[in-house]
Amino acid sequence: MLAKNNASRIRTKLLIKIAETFLNDDIENIDRLPLNLRPKDEDHNRCCVYKDRAIIKYRTMATLGHSIEDETDELKPLSVYAKEALEREEDDKPVLTVIDIACSGCIKAQYMVTNACRGCLAQPCRLNCPKDAITIVNGQAKIDPELCINCGKCKEVCPYHAIIHVPIPCEEACPVNAISKDEDGKEHIDHEKCINCGKCLVSCPFGAIVETSQIIDVIKNIKNKDKKMVAMLAPAIVGQFPGTIKNMATALKKLGFNKVVEVASGADITTNKEAEEFVENMKKGQEFMTTSCCPAYVNAVNKHIPELKPFVSHTETPMYYTAEMVKDEDPNATTIFIGPCLAKRVEAQRSNLVDFVLTFEEIGAMLVAKDIMVAECEETEFDTISEASAQGRGFPITGGVAAAVAHKVGDKAEIKVEKIDGLDAVSMKRLKKFAQKGCEGCNIVEVMCCEGGCVAGPRVLALPKKATRQVEKYVDNSEDLK
Amino acid sequence: MEKIKIEICVGTTCFVMGASSIQALEFEIPEDLIGKIEVTESRCMEFCKDHKDGHHKGPFVKINGEVMADATYDKVLDKVRAIIKKKEEN
Ligand code: FES
């Protein structure tokens, strides 16, 4: 329920500093950033101030859009990374990267014997361990991490509840087993498997997993007055900032965007096409169809459940159609998607319609750096291409996409909805089963990688509960899709 | 006993810095504090504009009028419990 913790606050502070540095053309001083944020005489979080600074340097490197894994020379200063960032035209970096020195290397064995162990005579832990990983040392049970397979039997049988399960948060959070330890105990992301959902980075208590950002690329383009910058606001924007989204439209213009459009308009096109596709598929006798607007889910299908591919809708995402409308109107426009999602970055890299993707947090840092108070900006209308409907605006909440399609399908076909609300190991298994045996009597499956929908994405600013209410209110005040 | 007033700044700076985590109190009050606190939101309290690095001290929360910088959910609760304890002792 708590959206922020100490690790994320440190990141936000740094993000604001970096935005300030670039907005004020102060990159000469970027090498000083770690020192400024961790002066010698102040408290430190890790073993010493020097390690704190080293980690801040890596965080900055990622924010400048570099993968930590690409470091070849530890001495290479941030100013050089900054210059490279300003010079690059393309960005094809993986979205997630691990700061290995920040990774605490959570203990390998996931089961641990505590001091509550009495060294009893029965020794059920030792006797029930299928791998003989437990020995009794000095009157207490001891697990050999090399032999332990984390089955948990010892924990179950201990009469004193002396054995506890110590999870590795990132590994536990990953729905597809894409993050694991290398030989030196540090976590490592397998990008072949990674679906960019961002669950690992939200779960890590050390903030060791970070995203490579495009904030610098966007600031650079904003400063280039020849560019026509179009901010495309994800439907989840409602409730993410103080004030109304009409205040937000003005705030973004103050920040330097030329146009601000609502991706909910594109969502309406998604709804229309997906409804059409659904009716057709049902006529053809296809058993079921799944939605396709969640990019992490689509990645998961492509990489892990290819047998489900034929069932995934071919309709493009709201981001796609919105960008298409913007570029139709002005082929030279630079399109920036602003949302809660990291997987959208990968979707954007694959399309040539979306130039950049920023998170709510990144745009928030830019607003703070420029001292723009959203609620104090006057209200302006969106630069609408077409007015978004209630259904399009309801996309970011679980159930919203399926409801939109059902609304459009009307009585053209019978529709039975099943929802996968959040991807994890269990729901991945269920999806696999759907591909083989059908979806338990339903005919449309809405899949949201984040539990609750996009309002609970990895880079939201508001409490999902609160944001959900505000999205619902916005939907209630909008017209139905015709 | 008079309710303890918790005023959360939800200006842009404080919000970006994490005021939302404190808003959790609007949904769920820890059992021992039910009926003892009153949570409200306020627009920018202007502390972030105070000095050059003001936003590095957000989010700001006022507890019975007293300003807390770098506020977190836990810090706010600690403070509230401390106030209650003191009142009970008196
Ligand atoms: S936004 Fe909270 S003090 Fe200004």
XYZ file of C-alpha atoms and ligand atoms in Angstrom:
576
model
C 0.000 0.000 0.000
C 2.850 2.387 0.680
C 3.983 3.776 -2.611
C 7.200 5.374 -1.385
C 10.046 4.198 0.744
C 13.461 5.521 1.563
C 15.026 3.944 -1.517
C 12.518 5.525 -3.843
C 12.828 8.931 -2.173
C 16.536 8.938 -2.774
C 15.873 8.158 -6.403
C 13.291 10.933 -6.753
C 15.603 13.488 -5.179
C 18.339 12.538 -7.559
C 15.983 12.662 -10.519
C 15.019 16.222 -9.579
C 18.675 17.208 -9.268
C 19.513 15.744 -12.645
C 16.537 17.461 -14.274
C 17.692 20.748 -12.732
C 21.224 20.205 -13.938
C 20.120 19.751 -17.524
C 17.338 22.312 -17.551
C 19.807 24.908 -16.241
C 22.599 23.856 -18.611
C 24.804 23.039 -15.693
C 26.259 19.753 -16.919
C 29.787 20.899 -16.238
C 28.963 20.369 -12.602
C 27.340 16.977 -12.895
C 30.479 15.268 -11.590
C 29.844 17.020 -8.288
C 26.349 15.627 -7.923
C 27.267 12.621 -5.752
C 29.308 14.903 -3.477
C 26.562 17.481 -3.217
C 23.963 14.892 -2.365
C 26.218 13.140 0.152
C 28.395 15.730 1.844
C 31.099 14.309 4.085
C 29.604 15.472 7.346
C 26.094 14.153 6.800
C 24.549 10.785 7.527
C 25.108 7.957 5.124
C 22.909 4.993 4.280
C 25.475 2.335 3.511
C 28.769 1.475 5.112
C 30.262 4.877 4.360
C 29.693 8.084 2.483
C 31.978 6.936 -0.329
C 29.872 3.939 -1.156
C 26.761 6.119 -1.084
C 28.418 8.410 -3.580
C 29.501 5.566 -5.801
C 25.916 4.300 -5.926
C 24.597 7.779 -6.673
C 27.021 7.914 -9.546
C 25.591 4.689 -10.950
C 22.033 5.895 -10.438
C 22.909 9.021 -12.334
C 24.495 6.972 -15.069
C 21.233 5.020 -15.510
C 19.186 8.212 -15.449
C 21.409 9.474 -18.245
C 20.233 6.443 -20.167
C 23.248 4.160 -19.760
C 23.165 0.540 -18.664
C 25.353 -0.075 -15.624
C 26.523 -3.292 -17.260
C 28.118 -1.205 -20.031
C 30.673 0.383 -17.724
C 34.186 -0.338 -18.941
C 36.182 2.218 -16.996
C 35.272 3.046 -13.419
C 37.048 6.356 -13.738
C 34.867 7.603 -16.576
C 33.223 10.725 -15.195
C 29.504 11.516 -15.298
C 30.198 14.544 -17.479
C 31.382 12.220 -20.234
C 28.320 10.030 -19.844
C 26.231 13.207 -19.980
C 27.889 14.335 -23.210
C 27.319 10.953 -24.778
C 23.692 11.133 -23.719
C 23.281 14.509 -25.358
C 24.869 13.322 -28.564
C 22.972 10.092 -29.068
C 20.130 9.990 -31.550
C 18.841 6.508 -30.888
C 18.156 4.696 -27.683
C 18.101 0.947 -27.736
C 19.250 0.174 -24.216
C 17.505 -2.454 -22.130
C 15.061 -0.716 -19.853
C 16.202 -2.344 -16.629
C 19.699 -2.455 -15.218
C 21.207 -3.632 -11.930
C 23.588 -1.569 -9.836
C 25.654 -4.497 -8.657
C 27.377 -2.702 -5.805
C 23.987 -1.637 -4.461
C 22.645 -5.180 -4.584
C 23.084 -6.458 -1.064
C 23.293 -10.001 -2.281
C 20.360 -11.280 -0.254
C 21.317 -14.617 1.261
C 21.135 -17.504 -1.101
C 19.427 -20.082 1.029
C 15.851 -18.999 1.295
C 15.303 -20.940 4.497
C 17.072 -19.993 7.684
C 17.271 -21.522 11.122
C 16.667 -18.955 13.861
C 17.728 -18.982 17.478
C 14.377 -20.443 18.391
C 15.854 -23.817 17.406
C 16.139 -25.979 20.527
C 18.301 -28.651 18.951
C 15.602 -31.169 19.747
C 15.970 -34.906 19.865
C 13.380 -35.575 17.181
C 15.206 -33.531 14.527
C 12.330 -33.633 12.049
C 14.025 -30.973 9.918
C 17.078 -33.110 9.373
C 15.124 -36.288 8.759
C 12.622 -34.737 6.346
C 15.160 -32.842 4.248
C 15.215 -34.591 0.865
C 18.752 -33.365 0.160
C 20.411 -34.019 3.505
C 21.177 -30.334 3.671
C 20.668 -30.077 7.430
C 23.192 -30.987 10.071
C 23.161 -30.313 13.791
C 26.004 -28.053 14.804
C 26.528 -26.944 18.419
C 23.059 -28.032 19.373
C 21.280 -26.214 16.555
C 20.183 -27.160 13.075
C 22.191 -25.682 10.223
C 21.214 -25.544 6.544
C 23.916 -26.013 3.943
C 23.041 -23.410 1.281
C 24.860 -25.418 -1.373
C 22.601 -28.412 -0.890
C 19.326 -26.656 -0.027
C 16.747 -26.667 -2.817
C 14.330 -24.355 -0.993
C 11.543 -26.899 -0.745
C 10.477 -25.622 2.673
C 9.877 -29.047 4.234
C 12.046 -28.228 7.261
C 10.008 -25.143 8.003
C 6.784 -27.122 7.839
C 7.881 -29.826 10.253
C 9.678 -27.774 12.893
C 7.659 -27.957 16.128
C 9.156 -24.648 17.328
C 8.548 -22.626 14.145
C 12.265 -21.996 14.354
C 12.871 -22.058 10.618
C 11.855 -19.043 8.605
C 11.527 -18.314 4.930
C 13.667 -15.411 3.797
C 12.611 -14.381 0.323
C 14.750 -12.684 -2.255
C 12.320 -9.896 -3.068
C 13.285 -9.327 -6.689
C 13.324 -13.008 -7.582
C 10.022 -13.526 -5.831
C 8.453 -10.580 -7.642
C 9.584 -11.604 -11.120
C 6.753 -13.459 -12.867
C 9.086 -15.115 -15.380
C 12.268 -16.068 -13.476
C 14.333 -13.552 -15.368
C 16.406 -12.366 -12.427
C 18.849 -14.558 -10.567
C 22.206 -14.540 -8.871
C 25.500 -14.810 -10.674
C 28.552 -16.497 -9.119
C 29.351 -13.588 -6.828
C 25.854 -13.533 -5.370
C 24.645 -10.394 -7.145
C 21.407 -10.325 -9.039
C 21.515 -10.302 -12.778
C 18.710 -9.751 -15.311
C 18.436 -12.129 -18.231
C 17.152 -9.790 -20.927
C 16.152 -12.719 -23.117
C 13.582 -13.608 -20.494
C 12.766 -10.179 -19.038
C 9.336 -8.767 -19.932
C 10.132 -5.311 -18.483
C 7.252 -5.307 -16.064
C 9.345 -3.495 -13.458
C 8.204 -5.655 -10.555
C 11.771 -6.412 -9.479
C 12.722 -2.789 -9.267
C 9.700 -1.913 -7.203
C 10.363 -4.786 -4.829
C 14.092 -4.286 -4.187
C 14.573 -2.766 -0.713
C 18.016 -1.531 -1.719
C 16.917 0.238 -4.871
C 19.566 -1.759 -6.705
C 17.525 -2.268 -9.850
C 16.936 0.875 -11.852
C 15.581 1.928 -15.203
C 17.633 3.589 -17.871
C 15.865 6.862 -18.497
C 15.144 9.048 -21.510
C 14.666 12.187 -19.450
C 17.838 13.756 -20.875
C 16.800 13.025 -24.429
C 13.455 14.699 -23.814
C 14.984 17.756 -22.142
C 17.415 18.096 -25.034
C 14.567 18.029 -27.523
C 12.501 20.484 -25.498
C 15.366 22.940 -25.629
C 15.585 22.616 -29.371
C 12.909 25.130 -30.273
C 12.511 23.722 -33.787
C 11.030 20.526 -32.445
C 7.311 20.101 -32.061
C 6.994 18.218 -28.805
C 3.725 16.394 -28.266
C 3.028 14.978 -24.820
C 0.735 11.964 -24.944
C -0.780 11.389 -21.518
C -1.620 7.829 -20.561
C -5.175 7.429 -19.232
C -3.627 6.616 -15.846
C -2.557 10.272 -15.526
C -5.795 11.146 -13.727
C -5.053 11.591 -10.047
C -1.274 11.345 -10.442
C -0.685 15.033 -9.798
C -2.388 17.587 -7.620
C -5.022 19.620 -9.444
C -7.019 18.513 -12.442
C -5.654 17.090 -15.639
C -6.576 20.368 -17.297
C -4.164 22.051 -14.869
C -1.691 19.397 -15.892
C -2.112 20.236 -19.583
C -1.010 23.796 -18.835
C 1.838 22.639 -16.594
C 3.227 20.513 -19.400
C 3.059 23.425 -21.809
C 4.982 25.519 -19.317
C 7.531 22.759 -19.244
C 7.991 23.218 -22.971
C 5.651 20.762 -24.664
C 3.853 22.254 -27.644
C 0.832 20.012 -27.538
C -0.767 17.788 -24.941
C -3.072 14.977 -26.022
C -4.963 12.250 -24.211
C -4.029 8.650 -25.024
C -7.603 7.763 -24.059
C -8.498 8.971 -27.587
C -6.302 6.223 -28.984
C -7.888 3.807 -26.529
C -11.209 4.430 -28.264
C -9.713 3.246 -31.538
C -8.315 0.188 -29.762
C -11.789 -0.544 -28.387
C -13.465 -0.177 -31.769
C -11.006 -2.423 -33.562
C -10.767 -4.978 -30.815
C -14.564 -5.269 -30.625
C -14.715 -5.785 -34.373
C -11.951 -8.365 -34.222
C -13.685 -10.149 -31.367
C -17.001 -10.438 -33.200
C -15.219 -11.762 -36.263
C -13.178 -14.287 -34.283
C -16.272 -15.575 -32.543
C -17.982 -15.995 -35.903
C -14.991 -17.979 -37.080
C -15.416 -20.225 -34.098
C -12.289 -19.190 -32.210
C -12.584 -20.182 -28.598
C -11.379 -16.985 -26.980
C -9.304 -13.881 -27.440
C -7.073 -11.938 -25.090
C -6.495 -8.206 -24.948
C -3.201 -6.817 -26.237
C -2.746 -3.361 -24.752
C -0.501 -4.348 -21.836
C 3.030 -4.442 -23.275
C 4.494 -6.529 -20.428
C 1.835 -9.171 -21.049
C 2.542 -9.158 -24.786
C 6.252 -9.569 -24.005
C 5.389 -12.443 -21.684
C 3.438 -14.201 -24.426
C 6.158 -13.709 -27.017
C 8.935 -14.879 -24.738
C 7.301 -17.451 -22.516
C 3.919 -18.631 -23.830
C 4.254 -18.576 -27.622
C 1.428 -21.098 -27.855
C -0.927 -18.338 -26.665
C 0.036 -16.019 -29.531
C -2.823 -17.004 -31.869
C -5.304 -15.928 -29.194
C -3.858 -12.466 -28.562
C -5.707 -9.640 -30.264
C -3.903 -8.117 -33.253
C -5.274 -4.711 -32.433
C -2.639 -2.110 -31.642
C -2.422 -0.263 -28.325
C -3.908 3.101 -27.349
C -0.379 4.551 -27.401
C 0.083 3.363 -30.970
C -3.141 4.852 -32.328
C -2.620 8.104 -30.471
C 0.890 8.487 -31.880
C -0.427 7.595 -35.312
C -3.016 10.368 -35.151
C -0.394 12.850 -33.977
C 2.034 11.925 -36.747
C -0.745 11.930 -39.357
C -1.430 15.491 -38.441
C 2.232 16.482 -38.335
C 4.833 13.953 -39.498
C 7.591 16.024 -37.919
C 6.109 15.981 -34.452
C 8.161 14.400 -31.685
C 5.907 12.098 -29.671
C 6.466 11.528 -25.966
C 4.352 9.007 -24.106
C 3.948 9.834 -20.415
C 2.767 6.969 -18.250
C 3.319 4.697 -15.258
C 4.880 1.896 -17.267
C 8.386 0.726 -18.100
C 7.399 -1.913 -20.634
C 5.993 0.853 -22.823
C 9.607 1.830 -23.482
C 10.177 -1.447 -25.267
C 6.941 -1.082 -27.198
C 8.093 2.388 -28.259
C 11.533 1.153 -29.270
C 9.836 -1.306 -31.613
C 7.534 1.223 -33.244
C 8.628 4.286 -35.124
C 5.620 6.262 -34.049
C 6.623 6.919 -30.447
C 9.889 8.767 -29.964
C 10.247 8.785 -26.193
C 8.643 7.373 -23.078
C 8.729 9.144 -19.720
C 7.272 8.013 -16.434
C 5.036 10.064 -14.156
C 7.924 10.217 -11.758
C 10.278 11.620 -14.380
C 7.806 14.241 -15.530
C 7.191 15.074 -11.855
C 10.911 15.619 -11.318
C 10.993 17.991 -14.285
C 8.040 19.970 -12.927
C 9.716 20.293 -9.522
C 13.020 21.272 -11.115
C 11.220 24.047 -12.973
C 9.141 25.072 -9.945
C 5.876 24.481 -11.760
C 2.995 23.929 -9.380
C 0.377 21.955 -11.261
C -2.624 22.978 -9.170
C -1.705 26.636 -9.582
C -1.644 26.517 -13.392
C -4.828 27.656 -15.109
C -6.907 25.004 -16.807
C -6.608 24.420 -20.542
C -8.270 21.903 -22.784
C -6.314 19.075 -24.373
C -5.257 19.440 -27.961
C -7.765 16.796 -28.857
C -7.698 14.976 -32.074
C -10.960 13.386 -31.060
C -12.712 13.649 -27.728
C -12.006 10.578 -25.613
C -14.914 8.539 -24.290
C -15.728 7.183 -20.856
C -14.633 3.730 -22.021
C -11.228 4.914 -23.268
C -10.664 6.774 -20.045
C -11.468 3.641 -18.073
C -8.603 1.598 -19.554
C -6.139 2.022 -16.651
C -8.268 0.160 -14.115
C -8.531 -3.616 -14.137
C -11.696 -4.551 -15.951
C -11.774 -1.324 -17.927
C -10.481 -2.695 -21.202
C -12.816 -5.689 -21.254
C -15.731 -3.464 -20.260
C -14.942 -1.120 -23.143
C -14.866 -3.979 -25.646
C -18.079 -5.431 -24.212
C -19.754 -2.025 -24.503
C -18.813 -1.814 -28.162
C -19.685 -5.420 -28.982
C -23.150 -4.843 -27.537
C -25.512 -7.531 -28.762
C -23.354 -8.473 -31.757
C -21.934 -11.403 -29.839
C -22.194 -13.003 -26.464
C -19.274 -11.952 -24.334
C -17.952 -13.718 -21.255
C -15.072 -11.950 -19.584
C -12.233 -13.445 -17.575
C -9.665 -11.192 -15.966
C -6.037 -11.857 -15.199
C -5.369 -9.127 -12.685
C -1.619 -9.087 -12.250
C 1.058 -11.361 -13.678
C 2.908 -13.667 -11.331
C 4.108 -17.249 -11.449
C 0.584 -18.527 -10.759
C -1.227 -16.453 -13.375
C 1.484 -17.282 -15.918
C 0.679 -20.956 -15.369
C -3.004 -20.238 -15.783
C -2.388 -18.459 -19.074
C -0.377 -21.442 -20.272
C -3.331 -23.643 -19.441
C -5.678 -21.326 -21.332
C -3.584 -21.831 -24.455
C -4.036 -25.598 -24.198
C -7.476 -26.045 -22.733
C -9.330 -22.800 -23.315
C -10.183 -20.242 -20.695
C -12.676 -22.039 -18.526
C -15.819 -21.057 -20.374
C -14.981 -17.428 -21.061
C -14.345 -15.948 -24.484
C -12.350 -12.835 -23.759
C -9.457 -12.546 -21.337
C -8.293 -9.161 -20.177
C -4.710 -9.269 -18.979
C -3.139 -6.603 -16.818
C 0.430 -7.190 -15.736
C 0.053 -4.868 -12.768
C -2.516 -5.869 -10.174
C -5.260 -3.262 -10.231
C -4.295 -2.036 -13.677
C -2.015 0.752 -14.899
C -2.964 2.899 -11.896
C -0.736 0.491 -9.963
C 2.114 0.591 -12.464
C 5.749 0.602 -11.333
C 6.206 4.349 -11.722
C 3.056 5.917 -10.392
C 3.108 8.772 -7.914
C -0.357 8.435 -6.380
C -1.725 5.698 -4.183
C -3.407 3.228 -6.528
C -6.570 3.224 -4.410
C -6.859 6.965 -4.536
C -5.988 7.163 -8.230
C -8.608 4.507 -9.028
C -11.307 6.635 -7.446
C -10.251 9.648 -9.425
C -10.170 7.736 -12.701
C -13.667 6.427 -11.936
C -14.908 9.945 -11.324
C -13.401 11.126 -14.588
C -15.038 8.214 -16.404
C -18.411 9.053 -14.828
C -18.203 12.559 -16.195
C -17.395 11.450 -19.733
C -19.616 10.497 -22.653
C -20.108 6.883 -23.691
C -18.312 5.614 -26.756
C -20.585 5.650 -29.794
C -9.289 13.859 23.860
C -9.005 16.338 21.047
C -8.065 14.799 17.723
C -4.546 15.269 16.479
C -4.543 17.202 13.234
C -2.403 15.852 10.434
C -2.155 18.185 7.472
C -0.438 16.677 4.448
C 0.999 19.032 1.875
C -0.034 17.831 -1.552
C 1.551 20.582 -3.592
C 3.426 19.329 -6.649
C 6.827 19.179 -4.972
C 5.660 17.315 -1.900
C 3.516 15.011 -3.994
C 6.379 14.057 -6.275
C 8.558 13.561 -3.206
C 6.181 10.988 -1.795
C 3.287 12.660 0.009
C 1.016 9.960 -1.378
C 2.417 7.312 0.930
C 1.215 9.387 3.887
C -2.213 9.669 2.290
C -2.566 5.989 3.116
C -3.858 7.342 6.450
C -6.976 8.508 4.640
C -7.866 4.905 3.899
C -6.596 2.928 6.805
C -5.864 4.180 10.272
C -3.799 1.915 12.525
C -6.041 0.422 15.156
C -4.545 2.238 18.118
C -5.157 5.593 16.442
C -8.756 5.180 15.330
C -10.783 8.184 16.380
C -7.677 10.010 17.489
C -6.491 11.674 14.309
C -7.914 13.929 11.674
C -6.229 13.900 8.279
C -6.501 16.774 5.836
C -4.680 17.845 2.676
C -3.284 21.241 1.930
C -2.008 23.012 -1.147
C 1.665 23.968 -1.324
C 2.671 25.169 2.131
C 5.437 27.237 0.542
C 8.195 25.506 2.487
C 9.529 24.072 -0.729
C 10.104 27.620 -1.937
C 11.771 28.709 1.277
C 15.331 28.152 0.261
C 17.238 26.854 -2.689
C 17.062 23.227 -1.736
C 13.606 23.297 -0.200
C 12.216 20.517 -2.321
C 14.888 18.226 -0.959
C 13.174 18.448 2.372
C 9.706 17.455 1.198
C 7.198 16.079 1.729
C 6.062 18.425 4.473
C 3.405 17.537 6.987
C 1.979 19.631 9.803
C 1.078 17.772 12.945
C -0.995 19.933 15.278
C 0.564 22.861 13.484
C 4.131 21.695 13.934
C 6.031 21.269 10.676
C 7.756 18.026 9.813
C 10.181 17.930 6.889
C 11.145 14.744 5.026
C 7.947 13.221 6.293
C 7.184 9.557 5.871
C 4.238 7.445 6.895
C 6.217 5.944 9.766
C 7.689 9.223 10.950
C 4.243 10.792 11.075
C 2.846 7.894 13.088
C 5.777 7.965 15.509
C 5.200 11.623 16.122
C 1.459 11.169 16.614
C 2.009 8.351 19.103
C 4.548 10.430 20.976
C 2.037 13.267 21.296
C -0.645 10.914 22.555
C 1.704 9.377 25.089
C 2.691 12.761 26.405
C -0.948 13.802 26.737
C -1.786 10.633 28.582
C 1.059 11.150 30.997
C -0.136 14.636 31.853
S 4.635 21.556 -2.308
Fe 4.684 21.138 -0.226
S 5.635 22.877 0.540
Fe 5.461 23.343 -1.535
